mmCIF file of C-alpha atoms in Angstrom:
data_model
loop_
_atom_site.group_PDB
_atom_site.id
_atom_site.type_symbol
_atom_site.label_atom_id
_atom_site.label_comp_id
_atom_site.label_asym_id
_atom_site.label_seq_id
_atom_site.Cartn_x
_atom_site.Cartn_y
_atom_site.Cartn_z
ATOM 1 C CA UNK A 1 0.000 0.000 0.000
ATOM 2 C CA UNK A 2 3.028 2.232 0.461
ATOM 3 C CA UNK A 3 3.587 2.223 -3.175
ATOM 4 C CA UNK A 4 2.486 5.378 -5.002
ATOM 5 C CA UNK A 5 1.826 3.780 -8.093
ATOM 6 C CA UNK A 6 -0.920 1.149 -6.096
ATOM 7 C CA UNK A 7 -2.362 4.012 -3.546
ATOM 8 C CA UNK A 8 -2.807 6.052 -7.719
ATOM 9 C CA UNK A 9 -4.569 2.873 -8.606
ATOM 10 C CA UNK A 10 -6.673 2.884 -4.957
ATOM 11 C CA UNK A 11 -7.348 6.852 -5.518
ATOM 12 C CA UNK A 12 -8.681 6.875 -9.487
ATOM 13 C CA UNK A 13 -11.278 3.301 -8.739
ATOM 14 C CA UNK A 14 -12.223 5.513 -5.617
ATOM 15 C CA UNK A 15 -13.056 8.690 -7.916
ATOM 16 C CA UNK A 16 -14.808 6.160 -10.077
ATOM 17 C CA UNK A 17 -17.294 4.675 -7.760
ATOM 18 C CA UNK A 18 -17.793 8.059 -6.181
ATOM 19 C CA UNK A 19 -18.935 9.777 -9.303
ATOM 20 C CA UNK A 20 -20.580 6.765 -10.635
ATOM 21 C CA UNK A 21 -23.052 7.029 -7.245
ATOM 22 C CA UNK A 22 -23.551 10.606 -6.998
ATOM 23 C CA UNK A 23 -25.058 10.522 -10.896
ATOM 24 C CA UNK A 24 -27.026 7.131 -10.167
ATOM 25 C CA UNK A 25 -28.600 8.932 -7.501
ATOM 26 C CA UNK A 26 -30.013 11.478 -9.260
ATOM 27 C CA UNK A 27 -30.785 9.588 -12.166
ATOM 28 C CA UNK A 28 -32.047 6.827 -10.895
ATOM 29 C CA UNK A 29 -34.419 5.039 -13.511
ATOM 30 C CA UNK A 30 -30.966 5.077 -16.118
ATOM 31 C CA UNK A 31 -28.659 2.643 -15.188
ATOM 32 C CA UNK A 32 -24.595 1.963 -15.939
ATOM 33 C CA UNK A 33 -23.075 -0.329 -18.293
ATOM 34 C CA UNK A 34 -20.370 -1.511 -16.794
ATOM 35 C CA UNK A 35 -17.277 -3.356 -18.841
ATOM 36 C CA UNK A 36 -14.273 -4.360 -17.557
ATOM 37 C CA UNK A 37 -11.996 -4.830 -20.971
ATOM 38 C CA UNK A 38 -8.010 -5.849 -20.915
ATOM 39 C CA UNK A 39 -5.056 -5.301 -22.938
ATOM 40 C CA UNK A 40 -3.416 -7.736 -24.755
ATOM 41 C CA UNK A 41 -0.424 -5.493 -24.426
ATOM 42 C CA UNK A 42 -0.577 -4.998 -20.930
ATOM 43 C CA UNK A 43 -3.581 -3.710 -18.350
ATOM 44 C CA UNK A 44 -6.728 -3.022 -18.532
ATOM 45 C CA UNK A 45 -9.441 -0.860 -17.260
ATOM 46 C CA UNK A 46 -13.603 -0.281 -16.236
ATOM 47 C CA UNK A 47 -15.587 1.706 -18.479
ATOM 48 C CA UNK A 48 -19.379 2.544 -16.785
ATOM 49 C CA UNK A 49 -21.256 4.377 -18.891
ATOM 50 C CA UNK A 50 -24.647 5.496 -18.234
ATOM 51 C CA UNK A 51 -26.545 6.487 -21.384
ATOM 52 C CA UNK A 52 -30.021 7.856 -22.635
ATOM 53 C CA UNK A 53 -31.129 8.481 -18.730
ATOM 54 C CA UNK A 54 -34.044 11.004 -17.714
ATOM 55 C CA UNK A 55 -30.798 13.604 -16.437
ATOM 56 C CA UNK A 56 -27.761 12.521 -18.362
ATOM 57 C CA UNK A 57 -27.951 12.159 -22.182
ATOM 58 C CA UNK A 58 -24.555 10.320 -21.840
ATOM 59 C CA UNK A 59 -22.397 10.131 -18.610
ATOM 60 C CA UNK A 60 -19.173 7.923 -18.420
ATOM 61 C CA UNK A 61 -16.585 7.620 -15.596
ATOM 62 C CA UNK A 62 -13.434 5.200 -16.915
ATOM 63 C CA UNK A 63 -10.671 4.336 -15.416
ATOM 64 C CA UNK A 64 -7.624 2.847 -17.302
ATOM 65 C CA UNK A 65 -4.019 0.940 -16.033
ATOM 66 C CA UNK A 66 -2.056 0.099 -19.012
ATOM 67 C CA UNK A 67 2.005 -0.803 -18.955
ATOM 68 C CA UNK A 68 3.892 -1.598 -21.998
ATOM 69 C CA UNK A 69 5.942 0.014 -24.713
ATOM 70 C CA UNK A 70 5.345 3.777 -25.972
ATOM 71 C CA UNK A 71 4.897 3.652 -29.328
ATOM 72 C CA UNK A 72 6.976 6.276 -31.389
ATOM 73 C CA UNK A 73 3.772 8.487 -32.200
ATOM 74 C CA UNK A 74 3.260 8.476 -28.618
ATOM 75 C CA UNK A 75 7.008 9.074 -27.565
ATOM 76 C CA UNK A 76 7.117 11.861 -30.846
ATOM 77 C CA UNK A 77 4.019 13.512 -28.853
ATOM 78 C CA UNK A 78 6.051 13.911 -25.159
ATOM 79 C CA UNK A 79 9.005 14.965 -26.874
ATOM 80 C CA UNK A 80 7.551 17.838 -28.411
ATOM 81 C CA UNK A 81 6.254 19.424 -25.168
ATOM 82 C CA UNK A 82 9.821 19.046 -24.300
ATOM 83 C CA UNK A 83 10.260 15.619 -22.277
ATOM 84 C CA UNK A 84 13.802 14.212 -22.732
ATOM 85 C CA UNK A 85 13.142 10.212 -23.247
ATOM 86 C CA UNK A 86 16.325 8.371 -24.108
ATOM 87 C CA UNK A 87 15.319 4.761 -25.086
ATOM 88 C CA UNK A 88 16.681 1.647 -25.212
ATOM 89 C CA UNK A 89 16.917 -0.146 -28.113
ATOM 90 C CA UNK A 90 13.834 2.193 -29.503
ATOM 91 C CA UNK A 91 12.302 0.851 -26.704
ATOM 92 C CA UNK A 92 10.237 2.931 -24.108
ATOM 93 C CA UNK A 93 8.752 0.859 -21.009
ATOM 94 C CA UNK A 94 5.700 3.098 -19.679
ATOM 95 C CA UNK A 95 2.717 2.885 -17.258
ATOM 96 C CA UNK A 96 0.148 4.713 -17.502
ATOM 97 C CA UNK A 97 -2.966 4.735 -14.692
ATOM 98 C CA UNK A 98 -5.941 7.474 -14.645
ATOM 99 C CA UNK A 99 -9.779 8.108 -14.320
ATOM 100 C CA UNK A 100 -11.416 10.065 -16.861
ATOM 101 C CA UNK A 101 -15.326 11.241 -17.385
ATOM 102 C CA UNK A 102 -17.500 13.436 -19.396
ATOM 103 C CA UNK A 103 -21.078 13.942 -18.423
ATOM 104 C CA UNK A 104 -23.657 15.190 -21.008
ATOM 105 C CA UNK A 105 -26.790 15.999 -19.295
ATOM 106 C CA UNK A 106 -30.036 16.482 -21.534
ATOM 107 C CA UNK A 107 -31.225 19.613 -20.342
ATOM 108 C CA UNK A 108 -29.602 22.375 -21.703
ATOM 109 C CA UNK A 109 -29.246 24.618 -18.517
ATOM 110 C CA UNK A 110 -27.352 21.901 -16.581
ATOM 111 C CA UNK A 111 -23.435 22.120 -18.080
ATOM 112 C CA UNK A 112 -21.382 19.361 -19.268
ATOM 113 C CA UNK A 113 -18.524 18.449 -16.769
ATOM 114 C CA UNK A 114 -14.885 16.652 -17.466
ATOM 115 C CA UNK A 115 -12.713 15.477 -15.346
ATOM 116 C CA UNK A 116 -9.180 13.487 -15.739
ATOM 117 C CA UNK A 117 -6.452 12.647 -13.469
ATOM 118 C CA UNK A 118 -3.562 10.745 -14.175
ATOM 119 C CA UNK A 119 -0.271 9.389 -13.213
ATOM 120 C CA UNK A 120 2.787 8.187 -15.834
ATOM 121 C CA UNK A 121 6.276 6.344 -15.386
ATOM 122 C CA UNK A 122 8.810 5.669 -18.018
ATOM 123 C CA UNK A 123 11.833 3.528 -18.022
ATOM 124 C CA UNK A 124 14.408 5.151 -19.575
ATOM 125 C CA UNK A 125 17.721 2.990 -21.554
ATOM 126 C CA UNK A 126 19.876 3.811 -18.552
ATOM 127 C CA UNK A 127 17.053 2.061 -15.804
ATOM 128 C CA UNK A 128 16.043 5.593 -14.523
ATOM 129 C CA UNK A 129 12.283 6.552 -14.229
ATOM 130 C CA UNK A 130 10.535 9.997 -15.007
ATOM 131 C CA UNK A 131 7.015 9.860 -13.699
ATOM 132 C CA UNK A 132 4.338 12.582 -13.826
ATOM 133 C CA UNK A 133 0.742 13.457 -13.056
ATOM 134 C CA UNK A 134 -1.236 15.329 -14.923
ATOM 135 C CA UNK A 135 -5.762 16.300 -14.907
ATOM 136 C CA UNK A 136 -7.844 18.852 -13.989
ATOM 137 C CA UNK A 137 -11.790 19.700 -14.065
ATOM 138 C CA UNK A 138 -13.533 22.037 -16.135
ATOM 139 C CA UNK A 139 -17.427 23.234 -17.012
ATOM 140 C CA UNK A 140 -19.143 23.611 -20.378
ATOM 141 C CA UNK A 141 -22.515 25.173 -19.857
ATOM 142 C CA UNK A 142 -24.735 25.967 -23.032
ATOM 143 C CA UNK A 143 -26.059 28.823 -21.189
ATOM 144 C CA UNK A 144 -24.103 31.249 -18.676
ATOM 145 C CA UNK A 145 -25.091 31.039 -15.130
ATOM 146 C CA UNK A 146 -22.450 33.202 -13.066
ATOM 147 C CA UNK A 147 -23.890 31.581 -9.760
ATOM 148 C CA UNK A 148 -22.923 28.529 -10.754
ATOM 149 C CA UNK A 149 -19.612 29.316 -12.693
ATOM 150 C CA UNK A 150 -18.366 31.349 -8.841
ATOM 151 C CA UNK A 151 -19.425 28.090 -7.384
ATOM 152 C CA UNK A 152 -17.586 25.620 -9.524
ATOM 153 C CA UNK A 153 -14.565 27.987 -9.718
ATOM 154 C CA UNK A 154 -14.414 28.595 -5.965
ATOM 155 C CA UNK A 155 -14.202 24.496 -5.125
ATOM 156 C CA UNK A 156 -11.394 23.891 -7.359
ATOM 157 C CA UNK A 157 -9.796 26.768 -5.894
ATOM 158 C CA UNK A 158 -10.044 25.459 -2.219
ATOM 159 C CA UNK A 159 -8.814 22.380 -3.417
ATOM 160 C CA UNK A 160 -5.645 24.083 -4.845
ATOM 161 C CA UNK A 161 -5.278 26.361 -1.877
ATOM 162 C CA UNK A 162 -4.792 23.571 0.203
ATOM 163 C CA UNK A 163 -1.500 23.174 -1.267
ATOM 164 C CA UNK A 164 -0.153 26.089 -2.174
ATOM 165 C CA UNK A 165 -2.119 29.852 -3.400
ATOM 166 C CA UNK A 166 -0.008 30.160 -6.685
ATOM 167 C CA UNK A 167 -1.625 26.440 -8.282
ATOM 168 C CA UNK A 168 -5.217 28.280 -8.470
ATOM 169 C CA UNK A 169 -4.372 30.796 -10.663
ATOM 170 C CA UNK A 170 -1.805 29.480 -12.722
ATOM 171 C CA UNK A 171 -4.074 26.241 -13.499
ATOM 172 C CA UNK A 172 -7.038 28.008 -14.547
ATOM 173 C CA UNK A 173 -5.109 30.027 -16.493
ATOM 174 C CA UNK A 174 -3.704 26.699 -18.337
ATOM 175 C CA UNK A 175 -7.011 25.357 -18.644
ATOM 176 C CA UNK A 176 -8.050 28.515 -20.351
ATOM 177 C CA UNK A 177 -5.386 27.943 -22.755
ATOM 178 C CA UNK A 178 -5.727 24.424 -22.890
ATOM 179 C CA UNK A 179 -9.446 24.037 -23.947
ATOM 180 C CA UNK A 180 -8.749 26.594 -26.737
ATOM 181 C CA UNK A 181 -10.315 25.824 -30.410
ATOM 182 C CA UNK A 182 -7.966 27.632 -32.376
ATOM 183 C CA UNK A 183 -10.130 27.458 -35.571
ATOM 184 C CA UNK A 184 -13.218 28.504 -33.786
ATOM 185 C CA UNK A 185 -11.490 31.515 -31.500
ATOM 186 C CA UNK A 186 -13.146 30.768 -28.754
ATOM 187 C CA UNK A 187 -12.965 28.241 -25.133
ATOM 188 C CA UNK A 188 -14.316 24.655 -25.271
ATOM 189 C CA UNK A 189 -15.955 26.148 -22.448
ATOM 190 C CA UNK A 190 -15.871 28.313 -19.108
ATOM 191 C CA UNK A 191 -12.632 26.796 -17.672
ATOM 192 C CA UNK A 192 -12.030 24.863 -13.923
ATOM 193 C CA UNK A 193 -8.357 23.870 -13.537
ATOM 194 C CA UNK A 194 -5.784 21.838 -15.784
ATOM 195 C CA UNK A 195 -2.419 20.851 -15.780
ATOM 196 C CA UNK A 196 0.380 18.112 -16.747
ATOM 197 C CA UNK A 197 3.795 17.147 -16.875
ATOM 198 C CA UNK A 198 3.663 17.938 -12.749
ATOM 199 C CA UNK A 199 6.996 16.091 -11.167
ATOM 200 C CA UNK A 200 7.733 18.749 -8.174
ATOM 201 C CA UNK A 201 8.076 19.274 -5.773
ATOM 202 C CA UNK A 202 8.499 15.503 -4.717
ATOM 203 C CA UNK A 203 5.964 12.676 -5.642
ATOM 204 C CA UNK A 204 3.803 12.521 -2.543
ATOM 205 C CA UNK A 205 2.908 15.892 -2.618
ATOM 206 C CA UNK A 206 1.691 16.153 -5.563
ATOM 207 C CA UNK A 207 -0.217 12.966 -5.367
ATOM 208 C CA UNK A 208 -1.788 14.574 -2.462
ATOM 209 C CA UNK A 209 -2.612 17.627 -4.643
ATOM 210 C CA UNK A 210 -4.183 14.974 -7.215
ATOM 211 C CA UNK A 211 -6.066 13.697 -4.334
ATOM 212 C CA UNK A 212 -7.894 17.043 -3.159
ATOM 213 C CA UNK A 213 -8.619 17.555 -6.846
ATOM 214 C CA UNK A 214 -10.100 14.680 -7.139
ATOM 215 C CA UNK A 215 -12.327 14.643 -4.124
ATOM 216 C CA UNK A 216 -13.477 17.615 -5.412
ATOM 217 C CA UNK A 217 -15.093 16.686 -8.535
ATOM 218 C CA UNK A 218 -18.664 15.975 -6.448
ATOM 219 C CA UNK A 219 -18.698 19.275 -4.623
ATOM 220 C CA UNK A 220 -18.600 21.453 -7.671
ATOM 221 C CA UNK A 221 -20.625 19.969 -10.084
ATOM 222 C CA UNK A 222 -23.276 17.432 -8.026
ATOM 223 C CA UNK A 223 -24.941 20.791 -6.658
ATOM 224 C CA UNK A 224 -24.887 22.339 -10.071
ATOM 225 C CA UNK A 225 -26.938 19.388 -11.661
ATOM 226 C CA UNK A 226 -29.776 19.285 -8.575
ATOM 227 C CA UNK A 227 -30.057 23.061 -8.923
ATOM 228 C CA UNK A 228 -31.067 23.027 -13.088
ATOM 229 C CA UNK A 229 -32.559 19.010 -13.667
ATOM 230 C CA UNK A 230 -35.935 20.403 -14.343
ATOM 231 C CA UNK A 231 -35.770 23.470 -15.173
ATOM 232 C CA UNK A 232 -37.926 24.154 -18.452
ATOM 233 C CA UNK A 233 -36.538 24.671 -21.501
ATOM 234 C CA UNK A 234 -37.478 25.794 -25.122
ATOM 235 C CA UNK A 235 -36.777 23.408 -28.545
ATOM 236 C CA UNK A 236 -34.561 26.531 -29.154
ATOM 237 C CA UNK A 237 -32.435 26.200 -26.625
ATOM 238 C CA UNK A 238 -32.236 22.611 -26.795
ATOM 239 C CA UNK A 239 -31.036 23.233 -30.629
ATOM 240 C CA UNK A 240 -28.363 25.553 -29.177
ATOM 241 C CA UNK A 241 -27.016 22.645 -26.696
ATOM 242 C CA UNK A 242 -26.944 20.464 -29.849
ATOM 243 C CA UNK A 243 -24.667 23.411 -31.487
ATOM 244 C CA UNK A 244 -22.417 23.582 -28.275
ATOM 245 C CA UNK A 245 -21.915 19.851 -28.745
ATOM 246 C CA UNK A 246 -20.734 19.757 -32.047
ATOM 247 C CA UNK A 247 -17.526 22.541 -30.585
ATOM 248 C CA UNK A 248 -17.315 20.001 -27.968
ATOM 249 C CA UNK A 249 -16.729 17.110 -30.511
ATOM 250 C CA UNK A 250 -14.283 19.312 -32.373
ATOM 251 C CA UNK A 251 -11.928 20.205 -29.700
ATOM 252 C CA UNK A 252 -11.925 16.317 -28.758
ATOM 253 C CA UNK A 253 -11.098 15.336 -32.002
ATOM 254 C CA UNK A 254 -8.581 18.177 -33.380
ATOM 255 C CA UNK A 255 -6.602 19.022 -30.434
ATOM 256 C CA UNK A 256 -7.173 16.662 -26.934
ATOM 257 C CA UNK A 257 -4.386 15.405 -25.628
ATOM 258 C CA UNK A 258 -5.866 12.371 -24.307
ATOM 259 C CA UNK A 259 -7.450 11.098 -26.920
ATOM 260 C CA UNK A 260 -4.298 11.654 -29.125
ATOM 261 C CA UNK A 261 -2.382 9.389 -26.618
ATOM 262 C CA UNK A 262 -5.145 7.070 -26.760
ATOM 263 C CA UNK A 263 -5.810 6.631 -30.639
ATOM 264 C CA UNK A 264 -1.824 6.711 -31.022
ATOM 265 C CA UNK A 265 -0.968 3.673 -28.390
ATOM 266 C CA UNK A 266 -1.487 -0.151 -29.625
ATOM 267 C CA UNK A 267 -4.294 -2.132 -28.131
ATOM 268 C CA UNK A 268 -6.316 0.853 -27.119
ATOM 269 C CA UNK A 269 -10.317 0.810 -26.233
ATOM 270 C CA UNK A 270 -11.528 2.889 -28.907
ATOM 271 C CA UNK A 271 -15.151 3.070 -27.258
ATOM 272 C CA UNK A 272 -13.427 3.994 -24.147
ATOM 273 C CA UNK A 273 -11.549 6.772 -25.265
ATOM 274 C CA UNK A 274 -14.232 8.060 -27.603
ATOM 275 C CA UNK A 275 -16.421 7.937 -24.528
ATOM 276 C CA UNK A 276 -16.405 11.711 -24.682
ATOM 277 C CA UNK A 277 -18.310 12.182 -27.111
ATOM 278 C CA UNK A 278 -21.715 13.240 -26.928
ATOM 279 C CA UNK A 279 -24.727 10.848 -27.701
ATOM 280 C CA UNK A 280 -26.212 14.105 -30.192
ATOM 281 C CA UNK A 281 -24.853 17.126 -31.688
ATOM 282 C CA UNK A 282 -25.482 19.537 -34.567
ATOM 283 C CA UNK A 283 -23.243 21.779 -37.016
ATOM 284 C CA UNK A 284 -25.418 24.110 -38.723
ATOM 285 C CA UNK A 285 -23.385 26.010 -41.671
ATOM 286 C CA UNK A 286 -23.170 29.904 -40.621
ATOM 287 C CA UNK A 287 -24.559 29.849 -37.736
ATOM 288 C CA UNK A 288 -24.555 32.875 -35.580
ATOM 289 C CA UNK A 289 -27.044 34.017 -32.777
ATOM 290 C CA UNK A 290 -28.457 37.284 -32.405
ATOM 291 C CA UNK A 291 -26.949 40.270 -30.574
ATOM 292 C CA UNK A 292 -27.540 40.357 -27.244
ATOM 293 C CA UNK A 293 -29.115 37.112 -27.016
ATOM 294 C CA UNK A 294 -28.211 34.651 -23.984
ATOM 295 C CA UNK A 295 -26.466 33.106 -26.646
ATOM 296 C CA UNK A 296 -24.022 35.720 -27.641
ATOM 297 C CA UNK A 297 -23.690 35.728 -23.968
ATOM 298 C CA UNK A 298 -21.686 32.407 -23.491
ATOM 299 C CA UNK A 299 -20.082 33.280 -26.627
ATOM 300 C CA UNK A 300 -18.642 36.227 -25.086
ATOM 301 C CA UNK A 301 -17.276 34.585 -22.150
ATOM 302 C CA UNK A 302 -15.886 31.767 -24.128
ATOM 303 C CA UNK A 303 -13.986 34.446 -26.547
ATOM 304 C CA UNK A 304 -12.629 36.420 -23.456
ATOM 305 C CA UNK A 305 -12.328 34.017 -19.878
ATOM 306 C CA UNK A 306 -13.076 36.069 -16.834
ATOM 307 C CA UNK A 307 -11.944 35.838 -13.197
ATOM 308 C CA UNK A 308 -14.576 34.172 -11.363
ATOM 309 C CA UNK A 309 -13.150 34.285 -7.940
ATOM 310 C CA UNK A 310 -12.250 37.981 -6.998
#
């Protein structure tokens, strides 16, 4: 149990069981699909996926361990954000470990959440090991509620505070960055926290700043969800969720890191990783809303993040 790598292992089926009751419980006519899948290469994982429920049009909380070799797209893609990997023989031992979820609810004033926290280790030629963690959580609402965006916001920010004031800032500012579609000019959405390649300043700290991250994936969204489940809503704003989704689906596709890894490493769970995904979405050609609409609204605050906190 002393071992980081199995108290990782302990923390992310933890977060999974966690999140998978707090959405059973308010959707409580859907239930999961749960599959437990393995890798021929090495590892495994749980995918639950709860789909087509009365609250969530598509909810999924994985978790993944997978060892093996890192394929040279995959190596290619860590040495670009300037990791030094010297392999052995062109050979790369590597474990990965995380949890990972996207929740699509079907009402359009309840936000879609994401979560993801994760741990590496590579063995490099000379029998040294650079490990890592990386994750965060951030909110996509279809319609801009600042109530709930200072709420959301505030509980990541106690989490980080725990460990230190600068991480707040400086990971919402990333995760700003991060969840950026560069064709589109504007946020996936209104931000939460991200960050990766972490390795200081010693291993069990930041595991324990993984940790308080983690726990606090409940708190900030759970409340957000019980608040909007049935509020009304119009067919038009229902077509502008649909819209949202389809920038969702982009970003996944064109830029995530994750899912890169994931589509570039042998033996992968397709459905798994394309878990994100919505169940529906919509790309209408042209589309703009009108000025001053609650619309233009989001679109505002996705164009230029603000400070939610202060």
């Amino acid at each position: 149990r002393r071992e980081l790598r199995s108290r990782m292992e302990l923390l992310i089926m933890e977060t999974q069981a966690e999140v998978c009751r707090a959405l059973a419980a308010l959707d409580p006519g859907a239930s999961f699909s749960v599959d437990t899948w393995e890798r021929k290469e090495g590892g495994g994982g749980i995918s639950c996926v709860l789909q087509d429920g009365e609250v969530f049009e598509k909810a999924g909380v994985n978790v993944s361990v997978v060892s093996g070799l890192l394929s040279e797209e995959a190596a290619r893609q860590m040495r670009s954000r300037g990791k030094s990997l010297k392999a052995k023989d062109g050979k790369l031992p590597f474990c990965a470990m995380g949890v990972s979820s996207v929740i699509h609810p079907k009402n359009p004033h309840v936000p879609t959440m994401h979560f993801n926290y994760r741990y590496f280790e590579i063995e490099e030629a000379d029998g040294t090991k650079q490990w890592w963690f990386g994750g965060g959580t951030d909110l996509t609402p279809t319609y801009l509620n600042e109530e709930d965006a200072v709420h959301f916001h505030k509980t990541l920010k106690e989490a980080c505070d725990k460990h230190d004031l600068k991480l707040y800032p400086k990971y919402k500012k990333w995760c700003d960055d991060y969840f950026y579609i560069k064709h589109r000019g504007e946020r996936r959405g209104i931000g939460g926290i991200f960050f990766d390649d972490v390795d200081s300043p010693s291993k069990e700290e930041v595991f324990q700043f993984v940790k308080s991250c983690a726990k606090a994936v409940v708190p900030c969204y759970i409340p957000i969800v019980k608040k909007h489940r049935h509020d009304s809503f119009t067919p038009e704003e229902k077509l502008w969720q649909q819209l949202r989704r389809g920038r969702y689906v982009e970003f996944n596709l064109v830029y995530d890191r994750g899912t890169k890894f994931g589509l570039l490493t042998p033996g992968s769970r397709i459905e798994s990783i394309l878990m994100s995904l919505p169940l529906t979405a919509r790309w209408e050609y042209m589309h703009t809303p009108p000025e001053s609409s609650k619309e233009a609204e989001i679109l505002e605050v996705l164009r230029n993040p603000k400070d939610w906190v202060h």
